[in-house]
Short mmCIF file of C-alpha atoms in Angstrom, two decimals:
data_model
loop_
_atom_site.label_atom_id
_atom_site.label_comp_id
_atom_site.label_asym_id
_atom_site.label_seq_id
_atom_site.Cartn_x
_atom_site.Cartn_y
_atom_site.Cartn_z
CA UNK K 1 2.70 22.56 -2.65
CA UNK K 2 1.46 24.57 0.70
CA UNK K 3 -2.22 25.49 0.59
CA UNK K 4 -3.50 27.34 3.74
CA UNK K 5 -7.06 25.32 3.83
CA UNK K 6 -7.91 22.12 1.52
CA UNK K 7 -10.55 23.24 -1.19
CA UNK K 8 -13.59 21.70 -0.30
CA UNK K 9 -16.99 20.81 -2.27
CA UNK K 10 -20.45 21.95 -1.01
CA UNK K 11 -20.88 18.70 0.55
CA UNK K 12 -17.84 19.31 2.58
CA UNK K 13 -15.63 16.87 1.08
CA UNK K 14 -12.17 17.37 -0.26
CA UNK K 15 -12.73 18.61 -3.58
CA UNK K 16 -9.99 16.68 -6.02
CA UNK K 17 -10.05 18.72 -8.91
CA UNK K 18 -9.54 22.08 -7.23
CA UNK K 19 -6.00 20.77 -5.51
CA UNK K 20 -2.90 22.06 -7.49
CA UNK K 21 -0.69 19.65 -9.15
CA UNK K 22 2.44 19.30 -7.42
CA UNK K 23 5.51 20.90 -8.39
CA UNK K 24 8.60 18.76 -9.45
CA UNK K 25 10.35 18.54 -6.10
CA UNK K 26 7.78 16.69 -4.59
CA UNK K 27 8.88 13.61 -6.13
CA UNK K 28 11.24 11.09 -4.53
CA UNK K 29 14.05 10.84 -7.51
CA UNK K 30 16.89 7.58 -7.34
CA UNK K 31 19.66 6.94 -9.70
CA UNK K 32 18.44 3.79 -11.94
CA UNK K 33 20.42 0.75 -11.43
CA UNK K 34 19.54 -2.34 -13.69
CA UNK K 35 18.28 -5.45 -11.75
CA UNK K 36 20.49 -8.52 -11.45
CA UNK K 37 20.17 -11.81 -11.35
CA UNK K 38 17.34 -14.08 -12.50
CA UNK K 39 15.07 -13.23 -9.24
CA UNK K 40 15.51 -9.12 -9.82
CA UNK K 41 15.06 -9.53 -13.55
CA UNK K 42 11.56 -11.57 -13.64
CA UNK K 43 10.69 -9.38 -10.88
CA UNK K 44 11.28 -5.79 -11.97
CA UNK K 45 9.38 -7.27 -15.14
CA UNK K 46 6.16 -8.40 -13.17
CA UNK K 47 6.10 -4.65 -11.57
CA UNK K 48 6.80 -2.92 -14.50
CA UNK K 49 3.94 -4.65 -16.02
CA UNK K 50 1.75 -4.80 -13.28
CA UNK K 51 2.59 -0.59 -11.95
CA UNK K 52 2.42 0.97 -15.97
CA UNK K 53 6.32 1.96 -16.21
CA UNK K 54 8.76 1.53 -18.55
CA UNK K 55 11.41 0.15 -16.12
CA UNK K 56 12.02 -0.53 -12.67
CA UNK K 57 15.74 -0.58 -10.82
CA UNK K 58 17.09 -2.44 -7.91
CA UNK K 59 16.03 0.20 -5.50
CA UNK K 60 12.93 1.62 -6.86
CA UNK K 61 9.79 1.43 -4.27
CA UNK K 62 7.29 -0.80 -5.00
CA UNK K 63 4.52 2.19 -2.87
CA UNK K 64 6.68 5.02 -4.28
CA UNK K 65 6.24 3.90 -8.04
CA UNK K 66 2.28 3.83 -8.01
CA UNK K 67 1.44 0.41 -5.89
CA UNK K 68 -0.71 0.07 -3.25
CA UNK K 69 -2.20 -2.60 -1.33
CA UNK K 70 -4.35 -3.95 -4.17
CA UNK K 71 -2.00 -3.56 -6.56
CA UNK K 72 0.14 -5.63 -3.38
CA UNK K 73 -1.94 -8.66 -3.66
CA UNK K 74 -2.13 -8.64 -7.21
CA UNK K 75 1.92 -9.08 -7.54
CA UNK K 76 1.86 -12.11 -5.27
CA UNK K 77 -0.79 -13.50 -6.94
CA UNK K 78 1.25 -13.14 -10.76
CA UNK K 79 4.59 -13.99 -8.56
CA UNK K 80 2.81 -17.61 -7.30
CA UNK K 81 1.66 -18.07 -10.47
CA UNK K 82 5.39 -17.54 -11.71
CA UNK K 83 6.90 -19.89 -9.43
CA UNK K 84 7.81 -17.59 -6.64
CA UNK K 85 6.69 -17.99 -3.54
CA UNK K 86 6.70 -14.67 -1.64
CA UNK K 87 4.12 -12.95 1.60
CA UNK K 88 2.53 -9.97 1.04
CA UNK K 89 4.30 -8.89 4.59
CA UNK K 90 7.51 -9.09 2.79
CA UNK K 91 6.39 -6.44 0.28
CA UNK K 92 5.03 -4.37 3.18
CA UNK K 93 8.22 -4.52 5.28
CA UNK K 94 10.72 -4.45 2.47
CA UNK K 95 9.27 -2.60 -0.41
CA UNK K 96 12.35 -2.55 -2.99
CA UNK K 97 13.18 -4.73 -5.67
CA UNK K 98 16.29 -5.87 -4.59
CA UNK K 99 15.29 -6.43 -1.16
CA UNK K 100 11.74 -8.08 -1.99
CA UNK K 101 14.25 -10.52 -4.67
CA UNK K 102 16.49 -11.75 -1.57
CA UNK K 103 13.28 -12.87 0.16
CA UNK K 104 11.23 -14.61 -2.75
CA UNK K 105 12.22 -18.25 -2.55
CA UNK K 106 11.20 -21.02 -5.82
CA UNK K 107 8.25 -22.76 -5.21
CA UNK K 108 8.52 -26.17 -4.17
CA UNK K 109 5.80 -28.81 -4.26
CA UNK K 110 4.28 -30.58 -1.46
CA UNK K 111 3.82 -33.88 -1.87
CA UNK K 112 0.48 -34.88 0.15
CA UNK K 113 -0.48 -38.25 -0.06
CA UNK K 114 -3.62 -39.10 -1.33
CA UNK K 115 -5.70 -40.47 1.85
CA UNK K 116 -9.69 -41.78 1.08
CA UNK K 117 -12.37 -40.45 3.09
CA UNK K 118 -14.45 -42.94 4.62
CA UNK K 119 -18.56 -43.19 3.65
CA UNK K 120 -20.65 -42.80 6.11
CA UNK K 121 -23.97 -44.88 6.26
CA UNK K 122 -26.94 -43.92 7.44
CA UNK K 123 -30.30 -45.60 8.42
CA UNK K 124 -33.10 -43.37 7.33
CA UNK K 125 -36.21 -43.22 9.20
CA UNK K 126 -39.64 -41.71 8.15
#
């Protein structure tokens, strides 16, 4: 939708409720192809969940379906907590399904070994 000047309250601000909806060829449309494998199937679950829509596909865009940078830290969050280990930069810089599947890896544990910490003792003086 072209408007020749944004609608604007009294205040000045952008005034939301004035804009037109947008017609239907302002949205980005893909075929749907089904996730596969383990990684694209748990996944296209977690943002289907997470984003509110029925289904998500291989090359659907995690900023194109709804998410945004909260919504960002929130999936990597649920994915760690899933056993994926992922960065939020990955997301960023490689947005789809398939392509943010190729870069999760499992998550391993570290095995730290337990070390004490030594007491300190000190002389008090009054």
């Amino acid at each position: 939708v072209r408007l020749d000047a944004l609608p604007l309250t009294p205040n000045g601000k952008l005034d939301r409720k004035a804009l037109p909806a947008p017609d239907s060829h302002a949205y980005t449309t893909r075929l749907y192809e089904a996730p596969v494998g383990d990684m694209e199937i748990k996944l296209a679950a977690l943002w289907a969940q997470l984003l509110k829509v029925e289904r998500v596909g291989r090359h659907d865009h995690f900023f194109e379906l709804g998410g945004h940078s909260l919504l960002a830290v929130t999936l990597i969050e649920r994915m760690r907590k899933d056993g994926m280990e992922a960065d939020i930069r990955v997301l960023f810089g490689q947005p789809t399904l398939a392509l943010v599947a190729a870069a999760v890896g499992e998550v391993r544990p570290i095995d730290v070994p337990m070390t004490t910490i030594p007491a300190l003792t000190r002389k008090r003086s009054i």
